[in-house]
mmCIF file of C-alpha atoms and ligand atoms in Angstrom:
data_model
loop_
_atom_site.group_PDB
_atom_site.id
_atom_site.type_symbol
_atom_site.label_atom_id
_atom_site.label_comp_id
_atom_site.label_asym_id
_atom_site.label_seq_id
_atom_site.Cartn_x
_atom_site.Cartn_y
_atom_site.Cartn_z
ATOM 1 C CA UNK N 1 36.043 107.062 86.080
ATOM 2 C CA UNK N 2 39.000 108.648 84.895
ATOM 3 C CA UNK N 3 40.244 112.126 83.474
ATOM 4 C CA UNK N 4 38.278 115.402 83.331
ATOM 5 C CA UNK N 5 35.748 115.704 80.843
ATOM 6 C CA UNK N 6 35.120 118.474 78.350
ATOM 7 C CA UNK N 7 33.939 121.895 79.784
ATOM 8 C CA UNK N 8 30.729 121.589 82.594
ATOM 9 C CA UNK N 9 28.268 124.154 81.577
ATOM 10 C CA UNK N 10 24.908 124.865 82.894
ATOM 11 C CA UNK N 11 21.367 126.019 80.367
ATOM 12 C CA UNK N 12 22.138 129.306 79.823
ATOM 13 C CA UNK N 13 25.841 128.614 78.793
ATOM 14 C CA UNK N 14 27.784 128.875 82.282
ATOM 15 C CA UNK N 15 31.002 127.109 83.007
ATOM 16 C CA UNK N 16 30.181 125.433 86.535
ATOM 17 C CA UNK N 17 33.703 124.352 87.391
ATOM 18 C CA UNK N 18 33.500 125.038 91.490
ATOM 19 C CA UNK N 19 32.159 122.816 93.961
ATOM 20 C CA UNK N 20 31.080 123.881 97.341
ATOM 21 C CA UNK N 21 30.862 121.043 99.406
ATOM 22 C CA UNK N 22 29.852 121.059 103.114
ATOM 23 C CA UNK N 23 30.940 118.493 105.477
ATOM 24 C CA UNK N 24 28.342 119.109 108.614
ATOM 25 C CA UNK N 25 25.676 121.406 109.357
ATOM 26 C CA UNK N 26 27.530 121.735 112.958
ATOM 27 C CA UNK N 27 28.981 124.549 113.972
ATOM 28 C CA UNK N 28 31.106 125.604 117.481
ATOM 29 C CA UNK N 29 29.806 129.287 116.915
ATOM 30 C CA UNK N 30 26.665 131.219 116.649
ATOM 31 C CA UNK N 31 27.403 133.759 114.487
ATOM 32 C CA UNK N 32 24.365 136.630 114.603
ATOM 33 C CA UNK N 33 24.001 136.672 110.808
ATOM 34 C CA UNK N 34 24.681 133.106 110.245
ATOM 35 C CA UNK N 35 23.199 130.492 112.730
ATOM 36 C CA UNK N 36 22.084 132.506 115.758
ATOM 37 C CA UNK N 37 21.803 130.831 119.351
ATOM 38 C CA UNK N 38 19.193 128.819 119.456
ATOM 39 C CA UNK N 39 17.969 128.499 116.292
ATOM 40 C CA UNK N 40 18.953 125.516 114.885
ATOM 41 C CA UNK N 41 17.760 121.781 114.214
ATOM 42 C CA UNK N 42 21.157 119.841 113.387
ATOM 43 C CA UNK N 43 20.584 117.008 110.832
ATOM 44 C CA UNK N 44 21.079 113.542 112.344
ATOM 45 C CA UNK N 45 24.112 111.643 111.934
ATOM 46 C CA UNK N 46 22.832 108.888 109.716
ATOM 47 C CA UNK N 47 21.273 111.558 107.578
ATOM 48 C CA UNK N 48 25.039 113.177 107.058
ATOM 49 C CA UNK N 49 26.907 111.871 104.383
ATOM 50 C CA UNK N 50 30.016 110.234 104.962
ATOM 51 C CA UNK N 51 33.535 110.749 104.141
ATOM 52 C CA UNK N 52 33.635 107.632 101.716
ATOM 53 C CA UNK N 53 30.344 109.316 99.813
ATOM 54 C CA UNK N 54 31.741 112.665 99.578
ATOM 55 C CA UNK N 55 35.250 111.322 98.259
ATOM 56 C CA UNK N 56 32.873 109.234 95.484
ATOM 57 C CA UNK N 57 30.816 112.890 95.189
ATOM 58 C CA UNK N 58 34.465 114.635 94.615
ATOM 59 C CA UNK N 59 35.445 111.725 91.867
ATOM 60 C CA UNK N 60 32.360 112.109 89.891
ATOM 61 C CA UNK N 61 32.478 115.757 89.996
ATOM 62 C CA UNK N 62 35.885 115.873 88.673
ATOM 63 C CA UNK N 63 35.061 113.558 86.172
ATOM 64 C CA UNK N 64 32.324 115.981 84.990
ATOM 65 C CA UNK N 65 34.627 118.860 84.948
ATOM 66 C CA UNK N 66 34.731 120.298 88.441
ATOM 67 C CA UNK N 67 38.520 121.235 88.615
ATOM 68 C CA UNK N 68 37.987 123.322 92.423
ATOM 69 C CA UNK N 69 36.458 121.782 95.218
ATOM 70 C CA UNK N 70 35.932 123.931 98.765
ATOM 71 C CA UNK N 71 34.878 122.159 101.855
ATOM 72 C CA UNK N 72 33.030 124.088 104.129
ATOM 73 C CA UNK N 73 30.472 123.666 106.835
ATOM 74 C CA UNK N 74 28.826 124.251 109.616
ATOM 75 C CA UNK N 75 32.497 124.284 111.114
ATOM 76 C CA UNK N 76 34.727 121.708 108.573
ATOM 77 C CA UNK N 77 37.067 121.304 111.571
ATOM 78 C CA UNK N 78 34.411 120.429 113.773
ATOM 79 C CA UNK N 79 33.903 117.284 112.441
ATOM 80 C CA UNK N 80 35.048 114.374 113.772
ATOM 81 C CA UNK N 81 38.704 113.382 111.694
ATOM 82 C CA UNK N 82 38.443 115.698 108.799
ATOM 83 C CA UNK N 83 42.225 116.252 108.817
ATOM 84 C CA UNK N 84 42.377 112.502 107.181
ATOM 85 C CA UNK N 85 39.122 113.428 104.974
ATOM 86 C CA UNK N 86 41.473 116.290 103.603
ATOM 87 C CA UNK N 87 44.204 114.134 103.224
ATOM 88 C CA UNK N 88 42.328 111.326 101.686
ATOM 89 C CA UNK N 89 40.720 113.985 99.325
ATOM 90 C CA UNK N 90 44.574 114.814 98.420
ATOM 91 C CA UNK N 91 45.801 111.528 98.053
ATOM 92 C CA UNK N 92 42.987 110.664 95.530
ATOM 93 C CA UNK N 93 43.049 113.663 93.578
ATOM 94 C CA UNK N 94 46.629 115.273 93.252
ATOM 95 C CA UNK N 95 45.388 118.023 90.948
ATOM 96 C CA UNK N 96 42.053 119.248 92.369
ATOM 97 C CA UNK N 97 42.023 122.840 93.363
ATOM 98 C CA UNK N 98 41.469 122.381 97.537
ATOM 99 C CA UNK N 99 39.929 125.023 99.619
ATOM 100 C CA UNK N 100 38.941 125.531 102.946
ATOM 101 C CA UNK N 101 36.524 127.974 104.777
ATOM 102 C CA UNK N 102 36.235 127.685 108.151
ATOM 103 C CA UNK N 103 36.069 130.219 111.529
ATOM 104 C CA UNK N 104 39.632 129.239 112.690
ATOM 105 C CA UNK N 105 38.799 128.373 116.278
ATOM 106 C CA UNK N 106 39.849 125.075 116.030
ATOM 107 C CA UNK N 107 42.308 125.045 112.774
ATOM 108 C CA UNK N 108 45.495 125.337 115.286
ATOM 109 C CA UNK N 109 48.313 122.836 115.074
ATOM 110 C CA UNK N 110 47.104 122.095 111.240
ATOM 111 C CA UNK N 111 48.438 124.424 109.148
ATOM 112 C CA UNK N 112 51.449 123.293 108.312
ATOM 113 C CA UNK N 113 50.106 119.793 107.366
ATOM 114 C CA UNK N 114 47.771 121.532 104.974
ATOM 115 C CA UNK N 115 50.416 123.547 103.538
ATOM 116 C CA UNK N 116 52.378 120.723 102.988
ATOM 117 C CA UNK N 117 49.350 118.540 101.226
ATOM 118 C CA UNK N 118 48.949 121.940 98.696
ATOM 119 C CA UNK N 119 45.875 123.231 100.243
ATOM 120 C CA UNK N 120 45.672 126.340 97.863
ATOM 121 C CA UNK N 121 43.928 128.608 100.253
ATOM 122 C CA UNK N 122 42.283 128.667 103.862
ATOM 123 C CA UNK N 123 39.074 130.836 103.561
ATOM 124 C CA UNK N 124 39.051 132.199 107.437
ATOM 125 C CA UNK N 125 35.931 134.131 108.550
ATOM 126 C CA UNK N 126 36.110 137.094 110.645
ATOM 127 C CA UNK N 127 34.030 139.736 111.299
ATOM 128 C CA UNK N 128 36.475 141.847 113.910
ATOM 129 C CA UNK N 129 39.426 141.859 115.357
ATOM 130 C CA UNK N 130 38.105 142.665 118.802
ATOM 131 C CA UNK N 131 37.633 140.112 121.722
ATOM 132 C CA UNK N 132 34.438 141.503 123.176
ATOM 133 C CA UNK N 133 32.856 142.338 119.608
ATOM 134 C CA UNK N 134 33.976 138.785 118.573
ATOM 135 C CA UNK N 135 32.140 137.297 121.837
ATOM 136 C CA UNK N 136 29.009 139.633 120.449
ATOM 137 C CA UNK N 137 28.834 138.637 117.349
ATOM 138 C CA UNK N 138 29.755 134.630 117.629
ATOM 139 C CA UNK N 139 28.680 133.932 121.070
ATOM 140 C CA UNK N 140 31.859 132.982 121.954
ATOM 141 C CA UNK N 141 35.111 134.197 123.147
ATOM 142 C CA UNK N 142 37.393 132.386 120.650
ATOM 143 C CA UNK N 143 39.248 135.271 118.914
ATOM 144 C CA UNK N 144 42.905 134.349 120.786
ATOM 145 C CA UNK N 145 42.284 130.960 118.862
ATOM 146 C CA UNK N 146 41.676 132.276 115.536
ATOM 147 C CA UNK N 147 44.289 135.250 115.384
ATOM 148 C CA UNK N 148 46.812 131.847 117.033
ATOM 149 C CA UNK N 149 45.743 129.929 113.516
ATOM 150 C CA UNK N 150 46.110 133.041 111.322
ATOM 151 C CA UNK N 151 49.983 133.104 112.132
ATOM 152 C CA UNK N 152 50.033 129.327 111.776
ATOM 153 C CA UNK N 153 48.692 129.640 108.510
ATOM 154 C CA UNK N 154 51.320 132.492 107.600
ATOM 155 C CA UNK N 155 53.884 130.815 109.098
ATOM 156 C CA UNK N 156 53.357 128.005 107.105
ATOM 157 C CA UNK N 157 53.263 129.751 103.658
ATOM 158 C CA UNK N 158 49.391 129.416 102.944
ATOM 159 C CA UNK N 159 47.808 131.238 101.465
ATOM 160 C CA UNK N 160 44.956 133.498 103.600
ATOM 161 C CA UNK N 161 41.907 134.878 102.566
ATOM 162 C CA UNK N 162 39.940 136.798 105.217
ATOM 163 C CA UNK N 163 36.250 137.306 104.840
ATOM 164 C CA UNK N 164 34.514 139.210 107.072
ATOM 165 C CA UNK N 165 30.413 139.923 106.873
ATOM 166 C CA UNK N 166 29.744 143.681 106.176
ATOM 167 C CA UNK N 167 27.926 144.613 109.189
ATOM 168 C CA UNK N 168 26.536 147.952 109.450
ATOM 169 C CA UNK N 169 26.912 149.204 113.054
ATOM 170 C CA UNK N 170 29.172 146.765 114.246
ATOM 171 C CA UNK N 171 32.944 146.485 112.223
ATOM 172 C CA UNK N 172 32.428 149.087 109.796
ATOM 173 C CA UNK N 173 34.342 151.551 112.112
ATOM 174 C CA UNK N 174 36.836 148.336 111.961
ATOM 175 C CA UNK N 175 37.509 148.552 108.571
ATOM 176 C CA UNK N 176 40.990 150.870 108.791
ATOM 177 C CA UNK N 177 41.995 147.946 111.252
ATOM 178 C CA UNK N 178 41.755 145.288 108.517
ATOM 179 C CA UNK N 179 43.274 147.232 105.833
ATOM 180 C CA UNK N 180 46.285 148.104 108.137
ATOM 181 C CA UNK N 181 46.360 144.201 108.689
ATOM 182 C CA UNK N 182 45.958 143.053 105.021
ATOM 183 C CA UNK N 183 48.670 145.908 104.494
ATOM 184 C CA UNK N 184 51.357 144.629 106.928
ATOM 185 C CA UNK N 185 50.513 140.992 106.204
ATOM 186 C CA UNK N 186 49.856 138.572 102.432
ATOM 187 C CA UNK N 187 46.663 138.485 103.310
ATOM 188 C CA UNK N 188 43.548 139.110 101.251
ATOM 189 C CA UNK N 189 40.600 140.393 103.558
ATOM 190 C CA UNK N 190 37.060 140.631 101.975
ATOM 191 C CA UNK N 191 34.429 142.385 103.154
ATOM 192 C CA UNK N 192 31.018 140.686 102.212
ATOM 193 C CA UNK N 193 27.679 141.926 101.997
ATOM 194 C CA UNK N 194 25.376 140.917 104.335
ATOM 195 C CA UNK N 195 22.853 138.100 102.653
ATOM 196 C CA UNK N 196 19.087 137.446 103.601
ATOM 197 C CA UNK N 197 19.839 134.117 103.464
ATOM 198 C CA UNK N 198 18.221 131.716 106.139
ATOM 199 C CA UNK N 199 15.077 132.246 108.388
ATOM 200 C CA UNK N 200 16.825 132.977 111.557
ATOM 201 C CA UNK N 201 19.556 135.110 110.351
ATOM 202 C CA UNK N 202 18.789 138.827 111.230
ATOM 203 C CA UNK N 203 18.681 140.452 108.226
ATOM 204 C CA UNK N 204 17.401 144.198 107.933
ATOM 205 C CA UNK N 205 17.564 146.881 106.023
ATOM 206 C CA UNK N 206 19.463 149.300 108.622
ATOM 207 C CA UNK N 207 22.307 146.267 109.422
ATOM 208 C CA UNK N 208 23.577 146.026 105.877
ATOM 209 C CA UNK N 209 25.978 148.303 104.300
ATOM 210 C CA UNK N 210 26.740 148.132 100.663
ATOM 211 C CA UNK N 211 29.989 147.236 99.018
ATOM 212 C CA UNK N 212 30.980 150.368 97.780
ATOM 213 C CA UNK N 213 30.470 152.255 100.716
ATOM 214 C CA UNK N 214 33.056 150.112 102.372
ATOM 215 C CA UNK N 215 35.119 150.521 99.598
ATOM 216 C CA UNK N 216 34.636 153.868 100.470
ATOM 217 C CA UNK N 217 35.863 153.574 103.956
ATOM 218 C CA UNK N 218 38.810 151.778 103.139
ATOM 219 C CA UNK N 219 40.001 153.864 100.690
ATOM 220 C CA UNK N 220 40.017 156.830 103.436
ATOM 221 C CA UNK N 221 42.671 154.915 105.157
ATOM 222 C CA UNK N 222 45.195 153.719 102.770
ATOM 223 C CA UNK N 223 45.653 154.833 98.747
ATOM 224 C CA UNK N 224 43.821 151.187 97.306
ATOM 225 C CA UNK N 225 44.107 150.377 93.699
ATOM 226 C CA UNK N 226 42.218 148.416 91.548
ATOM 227 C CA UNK N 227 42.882 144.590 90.560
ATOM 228 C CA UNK N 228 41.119 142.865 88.536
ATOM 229 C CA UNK N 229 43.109 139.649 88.341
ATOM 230 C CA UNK N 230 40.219 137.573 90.653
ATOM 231 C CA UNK N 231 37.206 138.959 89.044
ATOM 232 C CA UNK N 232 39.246 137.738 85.729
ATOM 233 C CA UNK N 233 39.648 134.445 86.573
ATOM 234 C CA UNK N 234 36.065 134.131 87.655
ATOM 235 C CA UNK N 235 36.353 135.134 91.340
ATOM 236 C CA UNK N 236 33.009 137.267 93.015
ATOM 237 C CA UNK N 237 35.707 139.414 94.701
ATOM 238 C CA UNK N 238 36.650 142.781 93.348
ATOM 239 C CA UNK N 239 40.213 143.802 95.161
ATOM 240 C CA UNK N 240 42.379 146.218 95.201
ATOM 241 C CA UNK N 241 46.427 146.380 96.035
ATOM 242 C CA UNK N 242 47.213 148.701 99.089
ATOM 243 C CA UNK N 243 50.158 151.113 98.123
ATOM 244 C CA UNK N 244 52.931 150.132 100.140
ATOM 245 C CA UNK N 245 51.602 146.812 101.200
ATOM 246 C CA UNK N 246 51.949 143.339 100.715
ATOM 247 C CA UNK N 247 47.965 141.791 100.856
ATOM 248 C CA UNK N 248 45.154 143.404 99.462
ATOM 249 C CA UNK N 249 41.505 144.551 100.766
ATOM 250 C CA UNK N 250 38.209 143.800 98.798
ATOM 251 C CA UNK N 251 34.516 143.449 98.309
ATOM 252 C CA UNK N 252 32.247 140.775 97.648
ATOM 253 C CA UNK N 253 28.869 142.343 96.232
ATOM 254 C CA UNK N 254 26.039 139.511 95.690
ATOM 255 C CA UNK N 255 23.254 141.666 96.742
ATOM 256 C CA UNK N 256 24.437 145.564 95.491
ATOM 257 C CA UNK N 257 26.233 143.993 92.063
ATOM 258 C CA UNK N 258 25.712 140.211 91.451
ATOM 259 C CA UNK N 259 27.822 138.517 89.643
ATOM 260 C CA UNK N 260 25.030 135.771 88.794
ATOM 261 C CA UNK N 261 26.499 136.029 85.179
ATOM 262 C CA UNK N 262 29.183 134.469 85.489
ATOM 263 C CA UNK N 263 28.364 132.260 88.831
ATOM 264 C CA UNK N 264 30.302 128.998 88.081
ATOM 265 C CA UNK N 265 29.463 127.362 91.376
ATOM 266 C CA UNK N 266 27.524 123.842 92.930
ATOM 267 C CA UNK N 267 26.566 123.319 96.526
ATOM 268 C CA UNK N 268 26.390 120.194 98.464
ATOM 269 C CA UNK N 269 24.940 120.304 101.415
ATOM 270 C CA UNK N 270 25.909 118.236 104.509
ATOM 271 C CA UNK N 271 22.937 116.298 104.479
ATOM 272 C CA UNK N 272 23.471 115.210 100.630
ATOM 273 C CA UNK N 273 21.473 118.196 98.852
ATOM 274 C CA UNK N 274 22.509 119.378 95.912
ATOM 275 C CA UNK N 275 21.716 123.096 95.597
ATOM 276 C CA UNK N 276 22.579 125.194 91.965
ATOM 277 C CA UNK N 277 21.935 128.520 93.831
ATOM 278 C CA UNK N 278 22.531 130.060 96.875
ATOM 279 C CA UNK N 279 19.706 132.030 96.516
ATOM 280 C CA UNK N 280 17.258 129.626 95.548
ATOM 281 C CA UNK N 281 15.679 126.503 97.807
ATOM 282 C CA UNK N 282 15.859 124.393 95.283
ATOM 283 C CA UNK N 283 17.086 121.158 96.092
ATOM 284 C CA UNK N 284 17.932 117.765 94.431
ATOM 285 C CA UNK N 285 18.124 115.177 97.165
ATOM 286 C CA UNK N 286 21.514 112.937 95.955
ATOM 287 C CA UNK N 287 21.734 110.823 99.207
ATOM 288 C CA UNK N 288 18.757 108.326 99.020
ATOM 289 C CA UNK N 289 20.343 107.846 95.664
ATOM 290 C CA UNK N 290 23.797 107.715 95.961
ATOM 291 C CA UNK N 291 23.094 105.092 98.812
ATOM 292 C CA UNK N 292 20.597 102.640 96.493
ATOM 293 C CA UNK N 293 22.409 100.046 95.344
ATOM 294 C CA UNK N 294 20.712 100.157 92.225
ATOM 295 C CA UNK N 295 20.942 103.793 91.335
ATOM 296 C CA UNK N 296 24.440 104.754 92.922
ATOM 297 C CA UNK N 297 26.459 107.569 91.071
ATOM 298 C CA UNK N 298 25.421 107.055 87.408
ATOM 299 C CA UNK N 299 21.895 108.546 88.449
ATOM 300 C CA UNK N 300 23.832 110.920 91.083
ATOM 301 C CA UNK N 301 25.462 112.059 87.684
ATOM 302 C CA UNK N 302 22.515 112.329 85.875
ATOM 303 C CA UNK N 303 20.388 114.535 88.242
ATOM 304 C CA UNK N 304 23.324 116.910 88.420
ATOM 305 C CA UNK N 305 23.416 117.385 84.609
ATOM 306 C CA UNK N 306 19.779 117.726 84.858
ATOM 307 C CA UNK N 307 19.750 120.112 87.532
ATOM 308 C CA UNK N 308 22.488 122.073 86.006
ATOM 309 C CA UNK N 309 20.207 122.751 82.926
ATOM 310 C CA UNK N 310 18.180 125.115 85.029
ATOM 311 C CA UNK N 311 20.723 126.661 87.072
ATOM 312 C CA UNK N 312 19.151 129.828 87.951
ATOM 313 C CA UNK N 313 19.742 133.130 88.170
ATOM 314 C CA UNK N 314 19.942 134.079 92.028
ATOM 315 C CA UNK N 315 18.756 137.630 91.409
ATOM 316 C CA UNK N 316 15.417 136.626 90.064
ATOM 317 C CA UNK N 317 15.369 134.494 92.842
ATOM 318 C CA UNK N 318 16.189 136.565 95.779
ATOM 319 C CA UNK N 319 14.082 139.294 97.825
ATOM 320 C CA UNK N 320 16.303 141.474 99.004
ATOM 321 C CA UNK N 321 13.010 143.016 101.567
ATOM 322 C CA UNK N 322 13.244 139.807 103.256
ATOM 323 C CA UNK N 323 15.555 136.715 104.409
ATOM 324 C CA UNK N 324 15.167 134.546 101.346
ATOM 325 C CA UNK N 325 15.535 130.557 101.761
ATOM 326 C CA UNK N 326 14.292 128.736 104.870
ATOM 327 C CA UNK N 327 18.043 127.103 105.460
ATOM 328 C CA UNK N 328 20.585 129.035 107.387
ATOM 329 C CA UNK N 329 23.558 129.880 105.793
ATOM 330 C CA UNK N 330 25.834 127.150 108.230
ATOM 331 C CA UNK N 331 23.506 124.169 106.729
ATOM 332 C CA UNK N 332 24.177 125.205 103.230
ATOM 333 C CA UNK N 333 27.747 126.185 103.796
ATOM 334 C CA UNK N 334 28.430 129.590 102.424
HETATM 335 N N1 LIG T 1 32.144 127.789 109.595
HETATM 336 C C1 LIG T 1 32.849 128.161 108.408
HETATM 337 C C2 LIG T 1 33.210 129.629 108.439
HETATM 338 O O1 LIG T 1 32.885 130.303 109.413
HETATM 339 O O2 LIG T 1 33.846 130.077 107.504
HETATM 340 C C3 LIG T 1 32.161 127.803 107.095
HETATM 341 C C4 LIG T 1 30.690 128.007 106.962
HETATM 342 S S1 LIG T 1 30.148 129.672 106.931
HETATM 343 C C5 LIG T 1 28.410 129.431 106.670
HETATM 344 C C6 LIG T 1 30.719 130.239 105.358
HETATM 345 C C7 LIG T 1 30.711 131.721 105.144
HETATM 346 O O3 LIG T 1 29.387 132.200 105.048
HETATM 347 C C8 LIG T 1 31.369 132.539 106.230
HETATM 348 O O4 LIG T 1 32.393 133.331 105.680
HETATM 349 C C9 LIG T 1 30.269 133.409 106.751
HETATM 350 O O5 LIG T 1 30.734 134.638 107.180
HETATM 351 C C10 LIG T 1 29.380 133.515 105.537
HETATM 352 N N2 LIG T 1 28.002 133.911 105.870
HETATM 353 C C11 LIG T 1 27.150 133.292 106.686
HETATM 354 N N3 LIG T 1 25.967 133.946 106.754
HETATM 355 C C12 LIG T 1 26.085 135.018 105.943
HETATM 356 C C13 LIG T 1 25.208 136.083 105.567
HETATM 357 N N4 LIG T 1 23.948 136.150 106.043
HETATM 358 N N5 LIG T 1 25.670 137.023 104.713
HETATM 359 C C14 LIG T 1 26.936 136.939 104.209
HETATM 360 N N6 LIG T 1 27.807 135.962 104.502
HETATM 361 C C15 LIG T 1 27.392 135.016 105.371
#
């Protein structure tokens, strides 16, 4: 397979040029709203796809049209060797748009090798800048680690986003905290609503806080003004500048202002699952075929195109009264 093809567009029109793909359903935290203690099943190793299928995966998603590819997880870094997967992903595909999300605990000592194989952004997620509140909310006491790979990353010249969940309760009171940060640093920090994704997230009414009301907030703490340069180019984020600053502070509103419209994104699960909606449990198992000798990627390619055709709409999909999906938000990846 060679070159891109023409534009990737879904039934009702979409450009889907953005693919999500999750390297293991394992995670070192246990994040309250993500994977709470205790509540998972992890997928078995020969049921995990391997770096060799998700490098074929990336290939024939470029070749479709996919120019942006984000690996995600569970915890990316916790999987065994996935510096080389990262730089095997690079050396095959010069130009694709690389991206990583991942909780920072263990991204240490790799910065600088990402920076220098053009990683365009490290996603990092977190929810406070706290030790004890971090220990709450993860179940672990791994903050020193992730503020330790946050100057790494800096250091090295990447570029940072910062998301952190929207948590009524918890780091709303926070909020001046990360603007000051995003002000004194190039840093973008995001402040996402909290999803009912996932049957043991914890999910309720009184926990989430809508986007604008931490817009709100913010903008009590520092003069923030509108840019629309992400939501432009496609991004769900709607940021602003901080006056006087050098990174900006945002929101990311699925569940208070979806931007279902103009959603241009696939998911691949760990496990091989090809998902065209968050919101929706939907899934097109690609594994069994990408691993029959007879079927292989042609029919890989095929399902996707068919799948694509009924790319939903996640907010006919979702219930906002209630978690919505029975996978938890680490097994699908974000
Ligand atoms: N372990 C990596 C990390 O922490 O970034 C990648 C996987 S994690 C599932 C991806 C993103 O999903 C994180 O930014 C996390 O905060 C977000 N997330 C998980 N559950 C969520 C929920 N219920 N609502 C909103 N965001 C959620």
């Amino acid at each position: 397979m060679t070159g891109n093809a023409a534009k990737l567009r879904d039934g009702r029109g979409r450009e889907v040029s953005y693919l999500r793909l999750s390297v293991t359903d394992r995670c070192n935290l246990a994040c309250m709203y993500c994977r709470p203690k205790g509540s998972i099943n992890f997928i078995s190793h020969d049921k995990i796809l391997r770096y060799e299928e998700l490098l074929d995966l990336v290939a024939l998603a470029r070749d479709m049209g996919i120019s942006k590819v984000r690996l995600t997880g569970g915890e990316p870094f916790a999987r065994r060797d996935f510096m080389t997967f990262v730089e095997s992903i690079r050396r095959r595909f010069p130009d694709v748009d690389l991206r990583i999300t991942t909780n920072a605990t263990l991204l240490a000592g790799h910065p600088h090798t990402l920076a220098e194989l053009g990683v365009s952004a490290v996603n990092i997620s977190l929810d406070t800048l706290d030790r004890e509140k971090f220990e709450r909310i993860t179940g672990h006491d791994r903050l020193d680690a992730v503020r330790r790979a946050l100057d790494e990353c800096l250091a090295a010249g990447l570029r940072v986003k910062l998301n952190a969940v929207a948590l009524r309760g918890i780091n709303i009171p926070e909020i001046p905290d990360f603007v000051a940060m995003a002000k004194a640093n190039p840093i973008d920090v995001r402040f996402i609503e909290f999803m009912p994704v996932g049957d043991g997230n914890l999910w309720r009414p009184e926990n989430y806080i809508s986007a604008r009301d931490v817009l709100s907030a913010a903008a009590r703490s520092a003069e923030l003004v509108p840019d629309d340069h992400d939501r432009a180019a496609g991004g769900p984020a709607r940021m602003h500048r901080i006056e006087g600053g050098v990174g900006r502070f945002g929101v990311i509103s699925p569940l208070s202002e979806h931007f279902c419209d103009s959603c241009n994104r696939l998911r691949i699960t760990a496990d091989g699952k090809l998902r065209t909606c968050l919101f929706s449990d939907r899934e097109y198992r690609l594994r069994p075929i990408l691993r029959n000798p007879v079927l292989g990627l042609p029919k890989v390619r095929q399902i996707i195109a068919m799948a694509l055709r009924t790319k939903p709409l996640g907010y006919e999909v979702l219930n906002p009264q209630a978690a919505s999906g029975s996978r938890d938000m680490s097994a699908i990846g974000g």
